[in-house]
């Protein structure tokens, strides 16, 4: 055991591979599993960081401590008549006299060397004392009572060191939050202990302990499965990123090839134009009679056609003219209703309005609000005129929203629909508990734009839909 004073050490901000942040952490696991090495590593990391030394780690967050207390190793002494238990208790007494909330405490095999029941009880009491003092503690133990203590007490955490039973060697991997296994039976079986002795030992150990060990086995198996799945996911993501890069490079190549093809086409067309112009110049020198003049005119027409064809092939598409004459509307014409942004068919035509069929519904629409689309006999396309207030559509789906969110979204939708002169809309709120439906219909009664509303009919959603009609 040792006590290290840190009053003279220089504090520094460093990077390492673990964080000393918990009030108490209990490390469990088999013998030779690496518990003692882990305790020593934690203490050395803290001392090295506060001494301004480079840590052998990638990243860490470390607490600055005024003192580091450690009781690690067997301190039997014939000269001082101290047993293993007495030596540990002597060190612990000195530690408890000086520990405070700015201390790091490292205890190896706390409570060992005496009766297991008494040792476990004493160990729990010492850990509770350290926790009350606010000290940061790391404790290695084999006692199952301390595993349950760490699982149930706030401020305490289980940790375990992994052990490869097949090779009988530690992996030096620490799992936080999971108690460790002693693996005594597994190690004994691996080393060749008689099965009769092992069966008797497991029977004496009790069914409860064997079930707990089996549960831990399943937890570790699940942990390994999750780790392998995470590795597979990371590999798949890496492959997806590589494929994404390949596709991006291929797209760049396609764009380059397209530019090269366009440049080649332009060059070829220019060569043809140049050749025709040269023929034209030669023809001018050969004009002697009307026949030659006619030949010149034909060549000019050929040049004009070639230039026009070249311009159509290479020039970017131009916007269609919007100055076509609007034909008179007739019964049977397919028209677009500007306020609804949807198509319908004229079934009756008046002087100022028309009766239009939209799906299974019929409505009267003013003639200026209709845009000619097509006619069964001779269709002449008509350029669309976009309404100043775009239609938000005939439906609003607020299923799954909270009441406040759904009402706010509905109010904004109704305002846009009313301003775009829509005659009616459908609010889809679902059936559910009925809270959202009740709130919607209550809000519709108070909306100044709403003339009437009614529940959706069969085929329209029934009680899960409300059809809203606007005031003129």
Short mmCIF file of C-alpha atoms in Angstrom, two decimals:
data_model
loop_
_atom_site.label_atom_id
_atom_site.label_comp_id
_atom_site.label_asym_id
_atom_site.label_seq_id
_atom_site.Cartn_x
_atom_site.Cartn_y
_atom_site.Cartn_z
CA UNK A 1 0.00 0.00 0.00
CA UNK A 2 1.07 3.60 -0.46
CA UNK A 3 -0.04 7.15 0.24
CA UNK A 4 1.07 9.85 -2.23
CA UNK A 5 0.97 13.55 -1.36
CA UNK A 6 0.09 15.73 -4.36
CA UNK A 7 0.45 19.20 -2.86
CA UNK A 8 3.68 19.82 -4.79
CA UNK A 9 2.48 18.53 -8.21
CA UNK A 10 1.68 20.87 -11.10
CA UNK A 11 -1.80 20.53 -12.64
CA UNK A 12 -2.11 20.48 -16.42
CA UNK A 13 -4.79 19.96 -19.07
CA UNK A 14 -4.05 16.67 -20.86
CA UNK A 15 -5.70 14.07 -23.12
CA UNK A 16 -6.04 10.38 -22.12
CA UNK A 17 -8.26 7.36 -22.65
CA UNK A 18 -10.61 7.32 -19.63
CA UNK A 19 -12.51 9.70 -17.39
CA UNK A 20 -12.36 9.77 -13.58
CA UNK A 21 -15.88 11.08 -13.07
CA UNK A 22 -17.84 8.61 -10.95
CA UNK A 23 -18.05 8.66 -7.19
CA UNK A 24 -17.26 4.93 -6.95
CA UNK A 25 -16.52 2.12 -9.39
CA UNK A 26 -16.22 -1.59 -8.47
CA UNK A 27 -14.14 -3.77 -10.80
CA UNK A 28 -14.84 -7.51 -10.70
CA UNK A 29 -13.60 -10.48 -12.68
CA UNK A 30 -11.38 -13.56 -12.47
CA UNK A 31 -7.90 -13.79 -11.01
CA UNK A 32 -5.22 -12.67 -13.51
CA UNK A 33 -8.02 -10.74 -15.28
CA UNK A 34 -6.27 -7.39 -15.06
CA UNK A 35 -8.08 -5.75 -12.10
CA UNK A 36 -4.89 -4.87 -10.23
CA UNK A 37 -3.22 -3.60 -13.41
CA UNK A 38 -6.25 -1.39 -14.08
CA UNK A 39 -6.05 0.13 -10.57
CA UNK A 40 -2.35 0.86 -10.97
CA UNK A 41 -2.94 2.36 -14.43
CA UNK A 42 -5.62 4.73 -13.08
CA UNK A 43 -3.37 5.94 -10.31
CA UNK A 44 -0.38 6.41 -12.62
CA UNK A 45 -2.50 8.28 -15.18
CA UNK A 46 -3.67 10.74 -12.53
CA UNK A 47 -0.14 11.28 -11.17
CA UNK A 48 1.42 11.62 -14.65
CA UNK A 49 -1.19 14.13 -15.80
CA UNK A 50 -0.78 16.30 -12.70
CA UNK A 51 3.01 16.09 -13.11
CA UNK A 52 2.76 17.52 -16.61
CA UNK A 53 3.75 14.27 -18.34
CA UNK A 54 2.51 13.03 -21.71
CA UNK A 55 -0.06 10.24 -21.26
CA UNK A 56 0.01 7.10 -23.46
CA UNK A 57 -3.62 7.60 -24.53
CA UNK A 58 -5.78 9.09 -27.28
CA UNK A 59 -8.25 11.12 -25.23
CA UNK A 60 -9.28 11.56 -21.59
CA UNK A 61 -10.93 13.85 -19.06
CA UNK A 62 -9.26 13.68 -15.66
CA UNK A 63 -10.16 15.17 -12.31
CA UNK A 64 -7.43 17.00 -10.40
CA UNK A 65 -6.87 15.37 -7.00
CA UNK A 66 -5.12 16.68 -3.90
CA UNK A 67 -4.20 13.13 -2.78
CA UNK A 68 -4.03 9.65 -4.29
CA UNK A 69 -4.46 6.77 -1.79
CA UNK A 70 -3.78 3.16 -2.80
CA UNK A 71 -3.86 -0.22 -1.04
CA UNK A 72 -2.62 -2.72 -3.63
CA UNK A 73 -0.76 -5.99 -3.08
CA UNK A 74 -0.05 -8.43 -0.25
CA UNK A 75 1.67 -6.81 2.76
CA UNK A 76 2.23 -9.84 5.03
CA UNK A 77 5.06 -9.24 7.50
CA UNK A 78 6.56 -11.83 9.89
CA UNK A 79 8.71 -9.13 11.43
CA UNK A 80 5.68 -6.95 12.27
CA UNK A 81 3.39 -9.96 12.95
CA UNK A 82 0.90 -8.77 10.32
CA UNK A 83 -1.37 -11.09 8.34
CA UNK A 84 -2.72 -10.18 4.90
CA UNK A 85 -5.97 -8.94 6.42
CA UNK A 86 -4.18 -6.97 9.17
CA UNK A 87 -1.85 -5.33 6.67
CA UNK A 88 -4.77 -4.21 4.47
CA UNK A 89 -6.77 -2.87 7.43
CA UNK A 90 -3.73 -0.94 8.72
CA UNK A 91 -3.40 0.85 5.37
CA UNK A 92 -7.16 1.46 5.11
CA UNK A 93 -7.23 3.01 8.59
CA UNK A 94 -4.56 5.51 7.54
CA UNK A 95 -6.47 6.26 4.32
CA UNK A 96 -9.83 6.82 6.05
CA UNK A 97 -8.24 9.27 8.50
CA UNK A 98 -7.12 11.57 5.67
CA UNK A 99 -9.59 11.04 2.80
CA UNK A 100 -11.81 13.90 1.55
CA UNK A 101 -13.76 14.90 -1.57
CA UNK A 102 -10.51 15.83 -3.39
CA UNK A 103 -9.04 12.34 -3.03
CA UNK A 104 -8.60 9.38 -5.38
CA UNK A 105 -8.77 5.99 -3.56
CA UNK A 106 -7.60 2.71 -5.16
CA UNK A 107 -8.31 -0.48 -3.14
CA UNK A 108 -7.38 -3.98 -4.34
CA UNK A 109 -9.29 -7.02 -2.98
CA UNK A 110 -11.06 -4.96 -0.29
CA UNK A 111 -12.10 -7.12 2.67
CA UNK A 112 -10.11 -10.18 1.61
CA UNK A 113 -8.01 -12.37 3.94
CA UNK A 114 -10.78 -13.05 6.45
CA UNK A 115 -14.23 -14.66 6.74
CA UNK A 116 -16.02 -13.89 3.43
CA UNK A 117 -19.29 -12.80 5.05
CA UNK A 118 -17.55 -10.49 7.53
CA UNK A 119 -15.12 -9.28 4.85
CA UNK A 120 -17.98 -8.39 2.45
CA UNK A 121 -19.88 -6.52 5.19
CA UNK A 122 -16.74 -4.62 6.19
CA UNK A 123 -16.03 -3.78 2.55
CA UNK A 124 -19.53 -2.37 2.05
CA UNK A 125 -19.19 -0.20 5.13
CA UNK A 126 -15.81 1.15 3.96
CA UNK A 127 -17.21 1.93 0.48
CA UNK A 128 -20.21 3.74 2.02
CA UNK A 129 -17.82 5.77 4.20
CA UNK A 130 -15.77 6.79 1.15
CA UNK A 131 -18.91 7.69 -0.75
CA UNK A 132 -20.16 9.87 2.12
CA UNK A 133 -16.79 11.62 2.16
CA UNK A 134 -17.20 12.37 -1.56
CA UNK A 135 -14.01 10.58 -2.61
CA UNK A 136 -13.56 9.09 -6.09
CA UNK A 137 -12.91 5.38 -5.51
CA UNK A 138 -11.90 2.41 -7.67
CA UNK A 139 -12.19 -0.95 -5.87
CA UNK A 140 -11.35 -4.48 -7.05
CA UNK A 141 -13.29 -7.35 -5.43
CA UNK A 142 -14.56 -10.92 -5.82
CA UNK A 143 -17.48 -10.53 -3.40
CA UNK A 144 -20.91 -10.92 -5.05
CA UNK A 145 -22.41 -8.77 -2.27
CA UNK A 146 -20.40 -5.81 -3.53
CA UNK A 147 -21.61 -6.42 -7.08
CA UNK A 148 -25.23 -6.09 -5.88
CA UNK A 149 -24.24 -3.06 -3.76
CA UNK A 150 -22.81 -1.24 -6.81
CA UNK A 151 -25.90 -2.08 -8.83
CA UNK A 152 -28.33 -0.70 -6.22
CA UNK A 153 -26.52 2.28 -4.66
CA UNK A 154 -26.52 5.70 -6.37
CA UNK A 155 -23.04 6.98 -7.06
CA UNK A 156 -21.59 3.47 -7.52
CA UNK A 157 -21.03 1.58 -10.80
CA UNK A 158 -20.05 -1.98 -11.67
CA UNK A 159 -17.17 -2.68 -14.04
CA UNK A 160 -15.69 -6.00 -15.15
CA UNK A 161 -12.48 -7.22 -16.77
CA UNK A 162 -12.83 -9.63 -19.69
CA UNK A 163 -11.09 -13.04 -19.59
CA UNK A 164 -10.55 -15.56 -22.40
CA UNK A 165 -11.33 -18.97 -20.89
CA UNK A 166 -9.99 -20.81 -23.95
CA UNK A 167 -6.49 -19.31 -23.67
CA UNK A 168 -6.65 -18.75 -19.87
CA UNK A 169 -5.43 -15.20 -20.39
CA UNK A 170 -6.97 -11.75 -19.78
CA UNK A 171 -8.06 -9.55 -22.69
CA UNK A 172 -7.51 -6.35 -20.65
CA UNK A 173 -10.85 -5.03 -21.87
CA UNK A 174 -13.05 -3.27 -19.29
CA UNK A 175 -16.86 -3.35 -19.58
CA UNK A 176 -18.57 -0.55 -17.65
CA UNK A 177 -21.95 -1.27 -16.02
CA UNK A 178 -21.70 -5.09 -16.06
CA UNK A 179 -20.48 -7.14 -13.05
CA UNK A 180 -17.70 -9.61 -13.75
CA UNK A 181 -17.60 -13.38 -13.46
CA UNK A 182 -15.01 -15.28 -11.45
CA UNK A 183 -14.87 -18.06 -14.11
CA UNK A 184 -13.48 -20.37 -11.41
CA UNK A 185 -15.44 -23.41 -12.60
CA UNK A 186 -14.66 -22.71 -16.27
CA UNK A 187 -10.94 -22.28 -15.58
CA UNK A 188 -10.85 -25.45 -13.45
CA UNK A 189 -12.58 -27.45 -16.19
CA UNK A 190 -10.20 -26.02 -18.80
CA UNK A 191 -7.23 -27.08 -16.71
CA UNK A 192 -8.60 -30.62 -16.44
CA UNK A 193 -10.19 -30.85 -12.96
CA UNK A 194 -12.27 -34.01 -12.55
CA UNK A 195 -15.91 -33.51 -13.63
CA UNK A 196 -17.17 -35.24 -10.47
CA UNK A 197 -15.44 -32.63 -8.34
CA UNK A 198 -16.78 -29.83 -10.55
CA UNK A 199 -20.37 -31.12 -10.40
CA UNK A 200 -20.21 -31.35 -6.60
CA UNK A 201 -18.74 -27.83 -6.38
CA UNK A 202 -21.50 -26.41 -8.58
CA UNK A 203 -24.14 -28.18 -6.48
CA UNK A 204 -22.66 -26.78 -3.27
CA UNK A 205 -22.45 -23.32 -4.85
CA UNK A 206 -26.24 -23.24 -5.11
CA UNK A 207 -28.74 -22.96 -7.93
CA UNK A 208 -29.10 -19.19 -7.46
CA UNK A 209 -25.41 -18.52 -8.03
CA UNK A 210 -25.33 -20.83 -11.07
CA UNK A 211 -28.37 -19.06 -12.53
CA UNK A 212 -26.72 -15.66 -11.95
CA UNK A 213 -23.57 -16.86 -13.73
CA UNK A 214 -25.70 -18.18 -16.60
CA UNK A 215 -27.47 -14.80 -16.83
CA UNK A 216 -24.10 -13.04 -16.96
CA UNK A 217 -23.03 -15.44 -19.71
CA UNK A 218 -26.09 -14.49 -21.77
CA UNK A 219 -25.42 -10.77 -21.16
CA UNK A 220 -21.84 -11.13 -22.38
CA UNK A 221 -22.99 -13.11 -25.43
CA UNK A 222 -25.53 -10.39 -26.24
CA UNK A 223 -22.85 -7.74 -25.78
CA UNK A 224 -20.54 -9.53 -28.23
CA UNK A 225 -23.40 -9.91 -30.73
CA UNK A 226 -24.20 -6.18 -30.51
CA UNK A 227 -20.51 -5.33 -30.94
CA UNK A 228 -20.27 -7.53 -34.05
CA UNK A 229 -23.45 -5.95 -35.47
CA UNK A 230 -22.04 -2.48 -34.84
CA UNK A 231 -18.85 -3.48 -36.65
CA UNK A 232 -20.91 -4.81 -39.58
CA UNK A 233 -22.91 -1.57 -39.66
CA UNK A 234 -19.75 0.52 -39.68
CA UNK A 235 -18.38 -1.63 -42.53
CA UNK A 236 -21.62 -1.23 -44.51
CA UNK A 237 -21.57 2.55 -43.99
CA UNK A 238 -17.96 2.64 -45.15
CA UNK A 239 -18.87 0.67 -48.29
CA UNK A 240 -21.81 3.00 -48.97
CA UNK A 241 -19.52 6.02 -48.68
CA UNK A 242 -17.06 4.42 -51.12
CA UNK A 243 -19.87 3.67 -53.60
CA UNK A 244 -21.12 7.24 -53.20
CA UNK A 245 -17.65 8.55 -54.07
CA UNK A 246 -17.47 6.25 -57.10
CA UNK A 247 -20.86 7.47 -58.35
CA UNK A 248 -19.85 11.10 -57.80
CA UNK A 249 -16.66 10.59 -59.82
CA UNK A 250 -18.63 8.80 -62.55
CA UNK A 251 -21.09 11.72 -62.70
CA UNK A 252 -18.20 14.14 -63.13
CA UNK A 253 -16.84 11.98 -65.97
CA UNK A 254 -20.28 11.93 -67.65
CA UNK A 255 -20.49 15.72 -67.45
CA UNK A 256 -17.03 16.02 -68.99
CA UNK A 257 -17.94 13.56 -71.77
CA UNK A 258 -21.17 15.47 -72.43
CA UNK A 259 -19.26 18.75 -72.72
CA UNK A 260 -16.79 17.13 -75.11
CA UNK A 261 -19.61 15.71 -77.29
CA UNK A 262 -21.34 19.11 -77.42
CA UNK A 263 -18.08 20.82 -78.37
CA UNK A 264 -17.45 18.24 -81.09
CA UNK A 265 -20.99 18.68 -82.46
CA UNK A 266 -20.60 22.45 -82.55
CA UNK A 267 -17.25 22.14 -84.33
CA UNK A 268 -18.73 19.74 -86.90
CA UNK A 269 -21.68 22.05 -87.56
CA UNK A 270 -19.37 25.01 -87.94
CA UNK A 271 -17.30 23.08 -90.49
CA UNK A 272 -20.44 22.33 -92.50
CA UNK A 273 -21.50 25.98 -92.41
CA UNK A 274 -18.03 27.05 -93.53
CA UNK A 275 -18.11 24.59 -96.44
CA UNK A 276 -21.52 25.84 -97.61
CA UNK A 277 -20.38 29.47 -97.36
CA UNK A 278 -17.36 28.61 -99.51
CA UNK A 279 -19.69 27.07 -102.12
CA UNK A 280 -21.77 30.27 -102.00
CA UNK A 281 -18.73 32.44 -102.68
CA UNK A 282 -17.72 30.25 -105.61
CA UNK A 283 -21.25 30.38 -107.01
CA UNK A 284 -21.22 34.18 -107.00
CA UNK A 285 -18.25 34.16 -109.33
CA UNK A 286 -20.00 31.76 -111.68
CA UNK A 287 -23.25 33.76 -112.09
CA UNK A 288 -23.74 34.41 -115.81
CA UNK A 289 -27.36 33.76 -116.53
CA UNK A 290 -30.74 33.20 -114.89
CA UNK A 291 -29.98 29.54 -114.39
CA UNK A 292 -26.90 30.45 -112.36
CA UNK A 293 -28.95 33.00 -110.38
CA UNK A 294 -31.56 30.35 -109.52
CA UNK A 295 -28.77 28.04 -108.43
CA UNK A 296 -27.44 30.79 -106.13
CA UNK A 297 -30.86 31.32 -104.54
CA UNK A 298 -31.13 27.57 -103.90
CA UNK A 299 -27.72 27.54 -102.25
CA UNK A 300 -28.74 30.50 -100.05
CA UNK A 301 -31.88 28.62 -98.97
CA UNK A 302 -29.77 25.55 -98.17
CA UNK A 303 -27.46 27.68 -96.03
CA UNK A 304 -30.41 29.26 -94.20
CA UNK A 305 -31.97 25.84 -93.52
CA UNK A 306 -28.65 24.45 -92.28
CA UNK A 307 -28.08 27.43 -90.00
CA UNK A 308 -31.63 27.13 -88.64
CA UNK A 309 -31.25 23.38 -88.06
CA UNK A 310 -27.91 23.95 -86.33
CA UNK A 311 -29.40 26.63 -84.10
CA UNK A 312 -32.29 24.34 -83.14
CA UNK A 313 -29.88 21.49 -82.32
CA UNK A 314 -27.35 23.43 -80.27
CA UNK A 315 -29.24 26.37 -78.80
CA UNK A 316 -30.81 25.98 -75.33
CA UNK A 317 -34.60 25.54 -75.24
CA UNK A 318 -36.49 28.85 -75.27
CA UNK A 319 -39.50 29.63 -73.12
CA UNK A 320 -42.79 29.10 -74.87
CA UNK A 321 -44.62 32.22 -75.96
CA UNK A 322 -47.38 33.26 -73.64
CA UNK A 323 -49.23 35.36 -76.17
CA UNK A 324 -51.49 32.72 -77.76
CA UNK A 325 -55.05 33.72 -78.24
CA UNK A 326 -57.46 32.30 -75.72
CA UNK A 327 -60.24 30.30 -77.46
CA UNK A 328 -63.87 30.61 -76.49
CA UNK A 329 -64.94 28.04 -73.91
CA UNK A 330 -67.44 25.33 -74.88
CA UNK A 331 -69.33 22.55 -73.14
CA UNK A 332 -67.06 19.50 -72.97
CA UNK A 333 -63.82 21.52 -72.73
CA UNK A 334 -61.25 20.40 -70.17
CA UNK A 335 -60.29 23.46 -68.10
CA UNK A 336 -58.08 24.21 -65.08
CA UNK A 337 -59.68 25.94 -62.09
CA UNK A 338 -57.09 28.53 -61.06
CA UNK A 339 -58.31 28.84 -57.46
CA UNK A 340 -58.13 25.05 -56.90
CA UNK A 341 -55.14 24.37 -59.16
CA UNK A 342 -56.97 21.30 -60.53
CA UNK A 343 -58.63 20.21 -63.81
CA UNK A 344 -62.33 19.68 -64.56
CA UNK A 345 -64.81 19.40 -67.45
CA UNK A 346 -67.43 22.01 -68.39
CA UNK A 347 -70.92 20.49 -68.39
CA UNK A 348 -72.95 23.73 -68.53
CA UNK A 349 -71.93 27.22 -69.71
CA UNK A 350 -73.49 30.54 -68.74
CA UNK A 351 -72.68 34.15 -69.57
CA UNK A 352 -70.57 34.76 -66.43
CA UNK A 353 -69.90 31.32 -65.02
CA UNK A 354 -69.79 27.63 -65.87
CA UNK A 355 -70.77 24.39 -64.15
CA UNK A 356 -67.57 22.27 -63.87
CA UNK A 357 -67.27 18.59 -62.83
CA UNK A 358 -64.22 17.80 -60.66
CA UNK A 359 -64.12 14.08 -59.90
CA UNK A 360 -67.56 13.29 -58.42
CA UNK A 361 -68.21 16.89 -57.34
CA UNK A 362 -69.82 19.72 -59.35
CA UNK A 363 -69.26 23.42 -58.74
CA UNK A 364 -70.01 26.78 -60.34
CA UNK A 365 -66.88 28.71 -61.30
CA UNK A 366 -66.58 32.22 -62.75
CA UNK A 367 -65.32 32.26 -66.33
CA UNK A 368 -62.20 34.39 -65.57
CA UNK A 369 -61.13 31.67 -63.10
CA UNK A 370 -61.09 28.98 -65.84
CA UNK A 371 -58.07 28.21 -68.04
CA UNK A 372 -58.66 26.28 -71.26
CA UNK A 373 -56.68 23.01 -71.37
CA UNK A 374 -58.03 20.83 -74.18
CA UNK A 375 -61.04 20.11 -76.42
CA UNK A 376 -62.08 16.60 -77.51
CA UNK A 377 -62.23 17.51 -81.22
CA UNK A 378 -59.36 19.95 -81.79
CA UNK A 379 -57.15 20.66 -78.80
CA UNK A 380 -55.28 23.93 -78.65
CA UNK A 381 -52.97 24.26 -75.65
CA UNK A 382 -53.45 27.29 -73.51
CA UNK A 383 -50.75 28.91 -71.41
CA UNK A 384 -51.39 28.68 -67.69
CA UNK A 385 -51.81 31.84 -65.65
CA UNK A 386 -50.64 31.40 -62.08
CA UNK A 387 -52.93 32.85 -59.43
CA UNK A 388 -51.47 35.53 -57.18
CA UNK A 389 -52.36 33.31 -54.20
CA UNK A 390 -51.35 29.72 -54.92
CA UNK A 391 -53.77 27.00 -53.86
CA UNK A 392 -52.54 24.94 -50.89
CA UNK A 393 -54.50 21.91 -52.14
CA UNK A 394 -57.85 20.38 -51.22
CA UNK A 395 -56.67 18.46 -48.13
CA UNK A 396 -54.72 19.01 -44.91
CA UNK A 397 -53.56 15.93 -42.95
CA UNK A 398 -52.85 16.69 -39.25
CA UNK A 399 -53.10 13.13 -37.92
CA UNK A 400 -50.58 12.43 -35.17
CA UNK A 401 -50.13 16.13 -34.28
CA UNK A 402 -50.58 17.51 -30.81
CA UNK A 403 -53.73 19.63 -30.45
CA UNK A 404 -51.86 22.97 -30.36
CA UNK A 405 -49.68 22.10 -33.38
CA UNK A 406 -52.61 20.74 -35.39
CA UNK A 407 -54.79 23.84 -34.77
CA UNK A 408 -51.97 26.23 -35.71
CA UNK A 409 -51.29 24.33 -38.94
CA UNK A 410 -55.04 24.23 -39.75
CA UNK A 411 -55.49 28.00 -39.22
CA UNK A 412 -52.63 28.78 -41.63
CA UNK A 413 -54.03 26.31 -44.20
CA UNK A 414 -57.56 27.80 -43.99
CA UNK A 415 -56.20 31.33 -44.48
CA UNK A 416 -54.32 30.32 -47.65
CA UNK A 417 -57.28 28.32 -48.98
CA UNK A 418 -59.71 31.22 -48.40
CA UNK A 419 -57.38 33.78 -50.04
CA UNK A 420 -56.99 31.49 -53.07
CA UNK A 421 -60.84 31.45 -53.34
CA UNK A 422 -61.26 27.73 -52.83
CA UNK A 423 -64.93 26.74 -52.25
CA UNK A 424 -64.20 23.88 -49.83
CA UNK A 425 -61.38 21.85 -48.27
CA UNK A 426 -61.01 18.62 -46.26
CA UNK A 427 -59.34 18.44 -42.84
CA UNK A 428 -58.04 14.91 -42.06
CA UNK A 429 -57.68 14.60 -38.27
CA UNK A 430 -58.30 10.88 -37.76
CA UNK A 431 -60.59 9.25 -35.22
CA UNK A 432 -58.27 8.25 -32.35
CA UNK A 433 -59.42 9.48 -28.93
CA UNK A 434 -61.45 12.29 -30.45
CA UNK A 435 -59.55 15.13 -28.73
CA UNK A 436 -58.06 16.49 -31.95
CA UNK A 437 -61.37 16.15 -33.83
CA UNK A 438 -63.29 18.02 -31.09
CA UNK A 439 -60.69 20.81 -30.99
CA UNK A 440 -60.75 21.14 -34.81
CA UNK A 441 -64.53 21.49 -35.01
CA UNK A 442 -64.62 23.93 -32.09
CA UNK A 443 -62.02 26.10 -33.86
CA UNK A 444 -64.00 25.94 -37.14
CA UNK A 445 -67.06 27.42 -35.42
CA UNK A 446 -64.96 30.44 -34.44
CA UNK A 447 -63.20 30.93 -37.81
CA UNK A 448 -64.67 33.93 -39.72
CA UNK A 449 -63.85 32.38 -43.13
CA UNK A 450 -65.85 29.19 -42.51
CA UNK A 451 -69.50 29.13 -43.58
CA UNK A 452 -70.35 25.52 -42.66
CA UNK A 453 -68.65 22.21 -41.98
CA UNK A 454 -69.79 18.61 -42.00
CA UNK A 455 -68.44 15.16 -41.21
CA UNK A 456 -66.96 13.20 -44.10
CA UNK A 457 -69.29 10.75 -45.79
CA UNK A 458 -68.64 7.07 -46.42
CA UNK A 459 -65.68 6.76 -48.76
CA UNK A 460 -64.31 10.15 -47.61
CA UNK A 461 -63.02 9.07 -44.21
CA UNK A 462 -66.18 9.25 -42.09
CA UNK A 463 -65.65 10.64 -38.58
CA UNK A 464 -61.91 10.99 -39.26
CA UNK A 465 -62.51 13.80 -41.81
CA UNK A 466 -64.26 17.21 -41.63
CA UNK A 467 -65.34 18.95 -44.88
CA UNK A 468 -65.14 22.77 -44.57
CA UNK A 469 -67.05 25.17 -46.86
CA UNK A 470 -65.96 28.82 -47.02
CA UNK A 471 -68.17 31.90 -46.89
CA UNK A 472 -68.64 33.86 -50.13
#
